[in-house]
CSV table of C-alpha atoms in Angstrom, one decimal:
chain,number,residue,atom,x,y,z
A,1,UNK,CA,118.7,77.1,100.8
A,2,UNK,CA,121.8,78.4,99.3
A,3,UNK,CA,121.7,82.4,98.6
A,4,UNK,CA,123.2,82.1,94.7
A,5,UNK,CA,120.8,79.1,94.0
A,6,UNK,CA,117.7,81.4,95.4
A,7,UNK,CA,118.9,84.3,93.4
A,8,UNK,CA,119.2,82.3,90.2
A,9,UNK,CA,115.8,80.7,90.9
A,10,UNK,CA,114.3,84.2,91.5
A,11,UNK,CA,115.5,85.6,88.5
A,12,UNK,CA,113.7,82.8,86.4
A,13,UNK,CA,110.4,83.1,87.9
A,14,UNK,CA,108.9,85.6,85.6
A,15,UNK,CA,109.2,82.8,82.9
A,16,UNK,CA,106.8,80.9,85.0
A,17,UNK,CA,103.2,80.9,84.1
A,18,UNK,CA,100.5,78.7,86.3
A,19,UNK,CA,96.9,78.5,86.5
A,20,UNK,CA,95.1,78.2,89.8
A,21,UNK,CA,92.0,76.4,89.9
A,22,UNK,CA,89.5,75.9,93.0
A,23,UNK,CA,87.5,77.3,95.8
A,24,UNK,CA,87.4,81.2,95.5
A,25,UNK,CA,86.9,83.2,98.7
A,26,UNK,CA,86.9,86.8,100.1
A,27,UNK,CA,88.4,87.2,103.0
A,28,UNK,CA,87.5,90.4,105.1
A,29,UNK,CA,89.5,91.0,108.3
A,30,UNK,CA,87.9,93.3,110.9
A,31,UNK,CA,90.1,95.0,113.5
A,32,UNK,CA,89.5,96.9,116.5
A,33,UNK,CA,90.4,97.2,120.1
A,34,UNK,CA,88.7,95.7,123.0
A,35,UNK,CA,88.8,97.1,126.4
A,36,UNK,CA,85.3,96.4,128.0
A,37,UNK,CA,83.1,93.5,128.2
A,38,UNK,CA,79.4,93.6,127.0
A,39,UNK,CA,77.1,94.5,129.6
A,40,UNK,CA,74.7,92.2,127.6
A,41,UNK,CA,76.5,88.9,127.7
A,42,UNK,CA,80.0,87.9,128.7
A,43,UNK,CA,81.8,88.8,125.4
A,44,UNK,CA,84.2,91.3,124.7
A,45,UNK,CA,83.1,94.7,122.6
A,46,UNK,CA,85.3,95.2,119.6
A,47,UNK,CA,85.7,98.8,118.7
A,48,UNK,CA,86.4,98.9,115.1
A,49,UNK,CA,89.4,100.7,113.9
A,50,UNK,CA,89.9,99.4,110.3
A,51,UNK,CA,89.0,96.7,107.6
A,52,UNK,CA,91.0,94.7,105.1
A,53,UNK,CA,89.5,92.8,102.2
A,54,UNK,CA,91.6,90.8,99.9
A,55,UNK,CA,91.4,87.6,97.8
A,56,UNK,CA,91.3,84.1,99.8
A,57,UNK,CA,91.8,80.4,99.0
A,58,UNK,CA,92.6,79.9,95.1
A,59,UNK,CA,92.4,83.6,94.8
A,60,UNK,CA,95.1,83.9,97.5
A,61,UNK,CA,97.2,81.4,95.6
A,62,UNK,CA,97.1,83.4,92.7
A,63,UNK,CA,97.9,86.5,94.5
A,64,UNK,CA,101.3,85.3,95.6
A,65,UNK,CA,102.0,83.7,92.3
A,66,UNK,CA,102.0,87.3,91.0
A,67,UNK,CA,103.6,88.6,93.9
A,68,UNK,CA,106.7,86.4,93.0
A,69,UNK,CA,106.7,87.6,89.7
A,70,UNK,CA,104.9,84.9,87.8
A,71,UNK,CA,102.0,85.1,85.5
A,72,UNK,CA,98.4,83.3,86.4
A,73,UNK,CA,95.2,82.5,85.4
A,74,UNK,CA,92.7,82.4,88.0
A,75,UNK,CA,89.9,79.9,87.6
A,76,UNK,CA,86.9,79.8,89.7
A,77,UNK,CA,83.4,80.5,91.0
A,78,UNK,CA,81.5,83.6,91.9
A,79,UNK,CA,78.0,84.5,92.8
A,80,UNK,CA,76.0,87.2,91.6
A,81,UNK,CA,76.0,89.0,94.9
A,82,UNK,CA,78.2,91.9,96.3
A,83,UNK,CA,80.8,89.2,97.4
A,84,UNK,CA,81.0,88.3,93.8
A,85,UNK,CA,81.3,91.9,92.6
A,86,UNK,CA,83.7,92.1,95.4
A,87,UNK,CA,86.1,89.4,94.0
A,88,UNK,CA,85.8,90.5,90.4
A,89,UNK,CA,87.2,93.8,91.4
A,90,UNK,CA,90.0,92.5,93.8
A,91,UNK,CA,90.9,90.2,90.8
A,92,UNK,CA,91.1,93.5,88.5
A,93,UNK,CA,93.5,95.1,90.8
A,94,UNK,CA,95.9,92.4,90.9
A,95,UNK,CA,98.5,93.0,88.5
A,96,UNK,CA,100.0,89.7,86.9
A,97,UNK,CA,96.6,88.2,87.8
A,98,UNK,CA,94.3,87.3,84.6
A,99,UNK,CA,90.7,86.1,86.1
A,100,UNK,CA,88.2,83.3,84.3
A,101,UNK,CA,85.6,83.4,86.8
A,102,UNK,CA,82.4,81.8,86.3
A,103,UNK,CA,79.1,83.1,87.7
A,104,UNK,CA,76.7,80.6,89.7
A,105,UNK,CA,73.8,83.1,90.7
A,106,UNK,CA,72.5,80.0,92.9
A,107,UNK,CA,75.1,80.2,95.3
A,108,UNK,CA,76.8,82.6,97.3
A,109,UNK,CA,80.3,84.0,97.2
A,110,UNK,CA,82.3,82.5,99.7
A,111,UNK,CA,83.2,85.0,102.4
A,112,UNK,CA,85.0,84.5,105.4
A,113,UNK,CA,85.2,87.6,108.3
A,114,UNK,CA,87.6,87.6,111.0
A,115,UNK,CA,87.5,89.9,113.9
A,116,UNK,CA,90.9,90.6,115.4
A,117,UNK,CA,92.3,92.5,118.3
A,118,UNK,CA,95.7,92.5,119.7
A,119,UNK,CA,96.9,90.3,117.1
A,120,UNK,CA,94.3,87.3,117.9
A,121,UNK,CA,91.4,86.3,116.4
A,122,UNK,CA,88.4,86.8,118.3
A,123,UNK,CA,85.6,85.2,116.0
A,124,UNK,CA,85.3,84.2,112.4
A,125,UNK,CA,82.1,84.3,110.5
A,126,UNK,CA,81.6,82.2,107.3
A,127,UNK,CA,79.1,82.8,104.8
A,128,UNK,CA,79.3,79.9,102.3
A,129,UNK,CA,77.5,77.0,100.5
A,130,UNK,CA,79.4,74.0,100.0
A,131,UNK,CA,77.5,71.6,97.4
A,132,UNK,CA,79.3,70.6,94.2
A,133,UNK,CA,78.8,73.0,91.5
A,134,UNK,CA,76.8,71.3,88.5
A,135,UNK,CA,75.3,71.6,85.1
A,136,UNK,CA,76.3,74.5,82.9
A,137,UNK,CA,78.4,75.9,85.7
A,138,UNK,CA,80.7,72.9,85.6
A,139,UNK,CA,80.7,72.7,81.9
A,140,UNK,CA,82.1,76.4,81.6
A,141,UNK,CA,84.6,75.5,84.4
A,142,UNK,CA,85.8,72.3,82.5
A,143,UNK,CA,85.9,74.2,79.0
A,144,UNK,CA,87.7,77.4,80.7
A,145,UNK,CA,90.7,74.8,82.2
A,146,UNK,CA,91.0,73.1,78.8
A,147,UNK,CA,91.3,76.6,77.1
A,148,UNK,CA,93.3,78.1,79.8
A,149,UNK,CA,95.9,75.2,80.3
A,150,UNK,CA,97.7,75.4,77.0
A,151,UNK,CA,101.1,76.8,77.9
A,152,UNK,CA,101.2,76.9,81.6
A,153,UNK,CA,103.7,74.9,83.5
A,154,UNK,CA,101.8,73.9,86.5
A,155,UNK,CA,98.2,73.8,87.3
A,156,UNK,CA,97.4,74.7,91.2
A,157,UNK,CA,94.2,73.0,92.6
A,158,UNK,CA,92.7,74.5,95.9
A,159,UNK,CA,90.2,72.5,97.2
A,160,UNK,CA,88.9,73.7,100.3
A,161,UNK,CA,85.7,71.5,99.9
A,162,UNK,CA,83.3,74.4,98.8
A,163,UNK,CA,82.2,72.7,95.7
A,164,UNK,CA,84.4,73.5,93.0
A,165,UNK,CA,86.6,70.8,92.7
A,166,UNK,CA,84.2,68.2,91.2
A,167,UNK,CA,85.3,64.9,89.4
A,168,UNK,CA,84.8,66.7,86.0
A,169,UNK,CA,87.1,69.5,87.3
A,170,UNK,CA,89.6,67.2,88.1
A,171,UNK,CA,90.0,65.4,85.1
A,172,UNK,CA,90.0,68.3,83.1
A,173,UNK,CA,93.1,69.8,84.9
A,174,UNK,CA,94.7,66.1,84.8
A,175,UNK,CA,94.1,66.1,81.0
A,176,UNK,CA,96.6,69.3,80.9
A,177,UNK,CA,99.2,67.0,82.2
A,178,UNK,CA,99.5,65.6,78.8
A,179,UNK,CA,100.8,68.9,77.3
A,180,UNK,CA,103.5,69.1,80.0
A,181,UNK,CA,101.9,71.0,82.7
A,182,UNK,CA,102.3,69.2,86.5
A,183,UNK,CA,99.3,69.3,88.9
A,184,UNK,CA,99.7,70.1,92.4
A,185,UNK,CA,96.8,69.9,94.5
A,186,UNK,CA,96.2,71.6,98.2
A,187,UNK,CA,93.5,69.1,99.6
A,188,UNK,CA,91.3,69.6,102.4
A,189,UNK,CA,89.5,66.4,101.6
A,190,UNK,CA,89.2,63.2,103.7
A,191,UNK,CA,90.1,61.1,100.4
A,192,UNK,CA,93.3,62.0,98.1
A,193,UNK,CA,92.0,58.9,95.8
A,194,UNK,CA,89.6,61.4,94.1
A,195,UNK,CA,92.4,63.5,92.4
A,196,UNK,CA,93.5,60.1,90.3
A,197,UNK,CA,97.3,60.8,89.2
A,198,UNK,CA,98.1,64.2,89.9
A,199,UNK,CA,101.9,65.0,90.3
A,200,UNK,CA,101.7,66.0,93.9
A,201,UNK,CA,99.2,66.4,96.6
A,202,UNK,CA,100.1,68.8,99.5
A,203,UNK,CA,98.1,68.4,102.6
A,204,UNK,CA,99.5,69.9,106.1
A,205,UNK,CA,100.4,67.8,109.2
A,206,UNK,CA,96.5,67.6,110.3
A,207,UNK,CA,95.0,67.0,106.9
A,208,UNK,CA,97.4,63.9,106.2
A,209,UNK,CA,96.4,62.6,109.9
A,210,UNK,CA,92.5,63.3,108.9
A,211,UNK,CA,92.9,61.3,105.5
A,212,UNK,CA,95.0,58.5,106.4
A,213,UNK,CA,93.7,58.1,110.3
A,214,UNK,CA,97.1,57.9,111.5
A,215,UNK,CA,99.0,60.3,113.8
A,216,UNK,CA,101.6,62.6,112.5
A,217,UNK,CA,103.6,64.4,115.0
A,218,UNK,CA,107.1,63.0,114.9
A,219,UNK,CA,109.3,62.3,111.7
A,220,UNK,CA,108.7,58.3,112.2
A,221,UNK,CA,104.9,59.2,112.4
A,222,UNK,CA,104.6,61.3,109.2
A,223,UNK,CA,106.7,58.8,107.2
A,224,UNK,CA,104.2,56.3,108.0
A,225,UNK,CA,101.3,58.3,107.4
A,226,UNK,CA,102.8,59.4,104.0
A,227,UNK,CA,103.6,55.9,102.9
A,228,UNK,CA,100.0,55.3,103.8
A,229,UNK,CA,98.6,58.0,101.8
A,230,UNK,CA,100.6,56.8,98.9
A,231,UNK,CA,98.8,53.5,99.3
A,232,UNK,CA,95.4,55.0,99.3
A,233,UNK,CA,95.7,57.1,96.2
A,234,UNK,CA,97.2,57.4,92.6
A,235,UNK,CA,99.4,60.6,93.2
A,236,UNK,CA,102.8,60.3,92.1
A,237,UNK,CA,104.2,62.2,95.5
A,238,UNK,CA,102.8,63.7,98.7
A,239,UNK,CA,104.1,66.5,100.2
A,240,UNK,CA,103.2,67.5,103.8
A,241,UNK,CA,103.8,70.6,105.4
A,242,UNK,CA,104.6,70.7,109.2
A,243,UNK,CA,104.7,74.6,110.1
A,244,UNK,CA,108.1,75.1,112.1
A,245,UNK,CA,109.0,71.2,111.5
A,246,UNK,CA,109.4,72.2,107.5
A,247,UNK,CA,108.1,69.8,105.1
A,248,UNK,CA,108.5,65.9,104.3
A,249,UNK,CA,108.2,64.2,100.6
A,250,UNK,CA,107.2,60.9,99.8
A,251,UNK,CA,107.8,60.1,96.1
A,252,UNK,CA,106.6,56.5,95.1
A,253,UNK,CA,109.6,54.1,95.1
A,254,UNK,CA,111.5,56.7,96.9
A,255,UNK,CA,112.7,57.1,100.7
A,256,UNK,CA,110.7,59.8,102.4
A,257,UNK,CA,112.8,62.9,102.5
A,258,UNK,CA,112.4,65.2,105.6
A,259,UNK,CA,113.3,69.5,104.4
A,260,UNK,CA,113.8,71.4,107.6
A,261,UNK,CA,112.3,75.0,107.8
A,262,UNK,CA,113.7,78.0,110.2
A,263,UNK,CA,111.3,78.6,113.0
A,264,UNK,CA,109.6,81.6,112.6
A,265,UNK,CA,107.3,83.8,115.3
A,266,UNK,CA,104.1,83.0,114.1
A,267,UNK,CA,101.8,86.4,114.0
A,268,UNK,CA,99.2,85.3,111.5
A,269,UNK,CA,98.9,81.7,109.8
A,270,UNK,CA,95.9,82.6,107.6
A,271,UNK,CA,96.9,82.0,104.1
A,272,UNK,CA,100.3,80.6,104.9
A,273,UNK,CA,99.5,77.2,103.0
A,274,UNK,CA,98.4,79.4,99.9
A,275,UNK,CA,101.8,81.1,100.0
A,276,UNK,CA,103.5,77.7,100.1
A,277,UNK,CA,101.5,76.3,97.3
A,278,UNK,CA,102.2,79.5,95.0
A,279,UNK,CA,106.1,79.2,95.6
A,280,UNK,CA,106.3,75.5,95.2
A,281,UNK,CA,104.3,75.8,91.9
A,282,UNK,CA,105.8,78.9,90.3
A,283,UNK,CA,109.4,77.4,91.3
A,284,UNK,CA,108.5,74.1,89.5
A,285,UNK,CA,106.6,76.0,86.4
A,286,UNK,CA,110.2,77.8,86.3
A,287,UNK,CA,111.8,74.8,85.8
A,288,UNK,CA,113.4,74.6,88.8
A,289,UNK,CA,114.0,71.5,91.0
A,290,UNK,CA,111.5,69.8,93.3
A,291,UNK,CA,114.5,70.3,96.0
A,292,UNK,CA,114.7,73.9,95.2
A,293,UNK,CA,111.0,74.6,94.9
A,294,UNK,CA,110.6,73.1,98.8
A,295,UNK,CA,113.2,75.6,99.9
A,296,UNK,CA,111.3,78.4,98.4
A,297,UNK,CA,107.9,77.1,99.7
A,298,UNK,CA,109.8,77.0,103.0
A,299,UNK,CA,111.4,80.9,102.8
A,300,UNK,CA,107.9,82.0,101.6
A,301,UNK,CA,105.7,80.1,104.4
A,302,UNK,CA,108.2,81.5,106.9
A,303,UNK,CA,107.7,85.2,105.8
A,304,UNK,CA,104.0,84.8,105.4
A,305,UNK,CA,103.2,83.8,109.1
A,306,UNK,CA,104.9,87.0,110.1
A,307,UNK,CA,102.4,89.3,108.1
A,308,UNK,CA,98.8,90.5,108.8
A,309,UNK,CA,95.8,88.3,107.0
A,310,UNK,CA,96.2,86.5,104.0
A,311,UNK,CA,99.3,88.3,102.9
A,312,UNK,CA,101.4,87.9,99.6
A,313,UNK,CA,105.3,87.7,99.4
A,314,UNK,CA,107.8,89.1,97.1
A,315,UNK,CA,111.3,88.2,95.8
A,316,UNK,CA,113.1,90.8,97.7
A,317,UNK,CA,111.4,89.5,101.2
A,318,UNK,CA,112.3,85.9,100.1
A,319,UNK,CA,115.9,87.4,99.6
A,320,UNK,CA,115.8,89.1,103.1
A,321,UNK,CA,114.8,85.8,104.7
A,322,UNK,CA,117.5,83.7,103.2
A,323,UNK,CA,120.0,86.3,104.3
A,324,UNK,CA,118.6,86.6,107.9
A,325,UNK,CA,118.8,82.7,108.1
A,326,UNK,CA,122.6,83.0,107.5
A,327,UNK,CA,123.1,85.6,110.5
A,328,UNK,CA,123.8,85.6,113.8
A,329,UNK,CA,120.9,86.9,116.1
A,330,UNK,CA,122.7,89.8,116.6
A,331,UNK,CA,123.2,90.5,113.0
A,332,UNK,CA,119.5,90.0,112.1
A,333,UNK,CA,118.8,92.8,114.5
A,334,UNK,CA,120.3,95.4,112.2
A,335,UNK,CA,117.8,96.8,109.8
A,336,UNK,CA,117.2,99.6,107.2
A,337,UNK,CA,114.6,102.2,107.8
A,338,UNK,CA,112.3,100.0,105.5
A,339,UNK,CA,112.5,97.0,107.4
A,340,UNK,CA,112.1,99.0,110.6
A,341,UNK,CA,108.8,100.2,109.4
A,342,UNK,CA,107.4,96.7,108.4
A,343,UNK,CA,108.9,95.5,111.8
A,344,UNK,CA,106.9,98.2,113.6
A,345,UNK,CA,103.8,97.6,111.6
A,346,UNK,CA,103.9,93.8,112.8
A,347,UNK,CA,104.7,94.6,116.3
A,348,UNK,CA,101.8,97.3,116.2
A,349,UNK,CA,99.3,94.7,115.1
A,350,UNK,CA,100.1,92.4,118.1
A,351,UNK,CA,99.5,95.3,120.3
A,352,UNK,CA,102.9,96.0,121.2
A,353,UNK,CA,104.3,99.5,122.5
A,354,UNK,CA,107.2,100.6,120.5
A,355,UNK,CA,109.9,102.6,122.1
A,356,UNK,CA,112.8,104.6,120.1
A,357,UNK,CA,116.3,106.2,121.6
A,358,UNK,CA,119.2,107.1,119.8
A,359,UNK,CA,122.8,108.0,120.1
A,360,UNK,CA,126.3,107.3,118.9
A,361,UNK,CA,127.2,104.5,121.6
A,362,UNK,CA,130.8,104.7,120.3
A,363,UNK,CA,132.4,102.9,123.6
A,364,UNK,CA,129.8,100.7,125.1
A,365,UNK,CA,129.9,100.8,129.0
A,366,UNK,CA,128.0,100.1,131.9
A,367,UNK,CA,126.3,103.7,131.8
A,368,UNK,CA,125.0,102.8,128.4
A,369,UNK,CA,123.6,99.1,129.7
A,370,UNK,CA,121.9,100.8,132.0
A,371,UNK,CA,120.1,103.5,130.2
A,372,UNK,CA,119.1,100.7,127.3
A,373,UNK,CA,117.6,98.4,130.0
A,374,UNK,CA,115.7,101.3,131.4
A,375,UNK,CA,114.3,102.4,127.9
A,376,UNK,CA,113.4,98.6,127.5
A,377,UNK,CA,111.4,99.0,130.4
A,378,UNK,CA,109.0,101.7,129.2
A,379,UNK,CA,108.4,99.6,125.9
A,380,UNK,CA,107.7,96.2,124.4
A,381,UNK,CA,109.9,96.5,121.8
A,382,UNK,CA,113.2,99.2,121.4
A,383,UNK,CA,114.5,100.7,118.5
A,384,UNK,CA,118.2,102.3,118.5
A,385,UNK,CA,118.8,104.7,116.1
A,386,UNK,CA,122.6,104.5,115.6
A,387,UNK,CA,124.7,107.6,114.2
A,388,UNK,CA,126.9,106.6,111.0
A,389,UNK,CA,130.7,107.2,111.4
A,390,UNK,CA,130.0,110.4,109.1
A,391,UNK,CA,127.4,112.1,111.5
A,392,UNK,CA,129.3,110.8,114.7
A,393,UNK,CA,132.3,112.7,113.5
A,394,UNK,CA,130.0,115.8,113.0
A,395,UNK,CA,128.7,115.8,116.4
A,396,UNK,CA,131.9,114.8,118.4
A,397,UNK,CA,134.7,115.9,116.2
A,398,UNK,CA,137.9,114.3,114.4
A,399,UNK,CA,138.8,111.3,116.0
A,400,UNK,CA,135.4,110.0,116.6
A,401,UNK,CA,133.9,107.5,116.3
A,402,UNK,CA,136.8,105.0,118.0
A,403,UNK,CA,134.5,101.9,116.8
A,404,UNK,CA,132.9,101.8,113.1
A,405,UNK,CA,129.5,101.8,112.7
A,406,UNK,CA,129.6,98.0,111.8
A,407,UNK,CA,131.1,97.4,115.2
A,408,UNK,CA,128.8,99.7,117.0
A,409,UNK,CA,126.0,98.1,115.5
A,410,UNK,CA,126.9,94.6,116.5
A,411,UNK,CA,127.4,95.3,120.1
A,412,UNK,CA,124.6,97.0,120.5
A,413,UNK,CA,122.3,94.3,118.6
A,414,UNK,CA,124.0,91.9,121.0
A,415,UNK,CA,122.2,93.1,124.1
A,416,UNK,CA,119.0,91.7,125.2
A,417,UNK,CA,117.3,95.3,125.7
A,418,UNK,CA,117.9,96.1,122.0
A,419,UNK,CA,115.2,94.7,119.5
A,420,UNK,CA,116.4,96.5,116.3
A,421,UNK,CA,119.3,98.8,115.4
A,422,UNK,CA,118.7,101.2,112.4
A,423,UNK,CA,121.7,103.3,111.4
A,424,UNK,CA,121.0,106.9,110.2
A,425,UNK,CA,123.4,109.2,108.3
A,426,UNK,CA,121.7,112.4,109.1
A,427,UNK,CA,122.7,114.9,111.8
A,428,UNK,CA,119.4,114.1,113.8
A,429,UNK,CA,117.4,111.0,114.0
A,430,UNK,CA,113.9,113.0,113.1
A,431,UNK,CA,113.3,110.9,109.9
A,432,UNK,CA,113.3,107.6,111.7
A,433,UNK,CA,111.3,108.8,114.6
A,434,UNK,CA,108.8,110.0,112.0
A,435,UNK,CA,108.9,106.8,110.2
A,436,UNK,CA,108.6,104.8,113.2
A,437,UNK,CA,106.1,106.9,115.4
A,438,UNK,CA,107.4,105.3,118.3
A,439,UNK,CA,104.8,105.4,121.5
A,440,UNK,CA,107.7,106.4,123.6
A,441,UNK,CA,110.7,108.4,123.0
A,442,UNK,CA,113.7,108.3,125.4
A,443,UNK,CA,116.7,110.3,125.9
A,444,UNK,CA,119.1,110.8,128.8
A,445,UNK,CA,118.3,112.7,131.7
A,446,UNK,CA,121.1,115.3,130.9
A,447,UNK,CA,118.4,116.8,128.2
A,448,UNK,CA,115.4,118.7,128.9
A,449,UNK,CA,112.2,117.4,127.0
A,450,UNK,CA,112.4,120.6,124.8
A,451,UNK,CA,116.0,119.6,124.0
A,452,UNK,CA,115.1,116.3,122.5
A,453,UNK,CA,114.6,116.0,119.0
A,454,UNK,CA,111.6,114.3,117.9
A,455,UNK,CA,109.7,115.1,121.2
A,456,UNK,CA,107.0,117.4,119.7
A,457,UNK,CA,106.2,114.8,117.2
A,458,UNK,CA,105.5,112.0,119.2
A,459,UNK,CA,103.6,114.2,121.8
A,460,UNK,CA,101.7,115.0,118.8
A,461,UNK,CA,100.5,111.7,118.0
A,462,UNK,CA,99.8,110.7,121.6
A,463,UNK,CA,103.2,109.3,122.4
A,464,UNK,CA,105.3,109.6,125.6
A,465,UNK,CA,108.6,111.4,126.1
A,466,UNK,CA,110.9,110.0,128.9
A,467,UNK,CA,114.1,111.1,130.6
A,468,UNK,CA,116.2,107.9,131.4
A,469,UNK,CA,118.6,108.5,134.6
A,470,UNK,CA,122.1,108.3,134.0
A,471,UNK,CA,124.7,106.5,135.8
A,472,UNK,CA,127.1,108.7,137.7
A,473,UNK,CA,130.8,108.5,136.6
A,474,UNK,CA,130.1,106.7,133.2
A,475,UNK,CA,130.5,108.6,129.7
A,476,UNK,CA,132.2,107.7,126.5
A,477,UNK,CA,134.3,110.9,126.8
A,478,UNK,CA,135.5,109.7,130.3
A,479,UNK,CA,136.0,106.1,129.0
A,480,UNK,CA,138.2,107.3,126.1
A,481,UNK,CA,140.3,109.5,128.5
A,482,UNK,CA,141.1,106.6,130.4
A,483,UNK,CA,142.4,104.4,127.6
A,484,UNK,CA,144.4,107.4,126.3
A,485,UNK,CA,145.7,108.4,129.7
A,486,UNK,CA,144.4,112.1,129.1
A,487,UNK,CA,142.5,112.0,132.4
C-alpha cells in the first residue's frame, strides 16, 4: 500500500463509527513451561507462569476498531455467570468501545481457554452453548441494533455460530443499510444465503471451501469458488482472506481480483480474522475505497499474527509495517529501542534465547564477523547495540568513526548472524541491556567479566556472560593504520 495513501487513511480513521454485532467471547490464555511428562498419563505437565484474559470474537473486532482510532458500539449477549461479569469489566476497560450487552441468564458466556508453552498451543477448552437466542433476548438485540445503528458507517457481523446471529438479528442489520450503513459479515456458516443482500461476506479460504464444497488452494480454484459463492447467496460481494496469499474479491458483474499480502512469520493466528474485519470495516466507515480498505486489512492481519493472543493493532504499527515492506531485508533489521522491546517479547514468547552485544563496528573486518558468528552460536536471536557517531567520537577520539552510523548499521544488518541492530547515543549500552534483559551478554575476550557493562545486571536475572575469542591480527585500529599507511 502506498505510504502517502496509508497516512491519509490513518488520519481519517477517527471519523469512522462502526457497530459490531455478533457472538461475544472471553479468551483466556494460560502460559507456562513444560519440562516433564505426567506420571499419570503420557501428557505434558504445564507449570503455569502467567495468564491473559481478553475479549474475543465480536469483542475482539470492537477492540481492534478502537485501537485503530475509530469509535465502536458493541452489541452481543453474555450470561449471568462470572465470565459474563468478566466480559462487562473488559468492555468497560476499552477506551472507544461502547457496550450494549444483553443478558441471557439461560446460557453461559462463551469462554475459550488456551494453554500455551513455547509459543505453541497445547490444548483449548471451550465453554459454550450454541443454540440460537430467542424470545425477549432476541427482541432486545433487535431493538438495540435499530437504536445503535443510526449514524454508523458500517455494521460488522461476527457470526461464529454460537447463536447470536439469528435471522431476526441479520434482518435488523440489513435494515440499517437503508440509512447508508454497509453490512459486512464474517461468517463461519455453511450457508451464505442466510445473510441476504449484505454488502460483503468475508470468509477465510477454509470457510469458503466449506460453504461451496470446492477447493480453494490456487488462484484459479479460489476464483471458481467465489463465483459459486455468489451464485449461492444474495450478497453484493464476497472477500476471501487467504493468509500469506493475501485476499481475493468477487463483486457481482466484475472479474475476481487478487490482492497480494507480504508474507509474515506467523506466531499466533488467534483473532487475526477479527483484526482484518475491523481494519476493513473502519476504513470503509471512514469513506475509503474498497482497494484501500483491503490494503489496510492486509497490513493489519500481518501485524496481528506476529503478536501473542487475540491482539490489537495500532496506527503506528500499521505505518511501521508499511515502511518495513518498502525496506530491504537488511534495513528492516535496524530498530529503535521500543521496537527492540517488542521483538524481544515476541522471541521470548516463542521460547527463544536472546543474546546482546555492542560496539562501534566502524570498519567491519574478519575479526568482527568471527566474533558475531560466535556470539550468535550462544543464542537464538542476537541484538547488536551500535554506538552513535557522537559516542564513537567520545570513545575513540576525533577522526572516528570512519563510517557513519547509517553505513555501519546497514553493513551489520546484512550479516546473517545479526537479527537486530539498535543504535544508542549514550556512552554505554546499559539502558538497552536493561530494556532487552538478554539471556546472554557477549563481549570480546580482551575484557574481563568485571569490566563488561551490564554483566552484573544480566547475572542478577539469571543470564549468562560470555567472552568471545578474538582473531589474532585483526582490529579496527590496525585496519585504519593499513589504509592510511601509518603502520
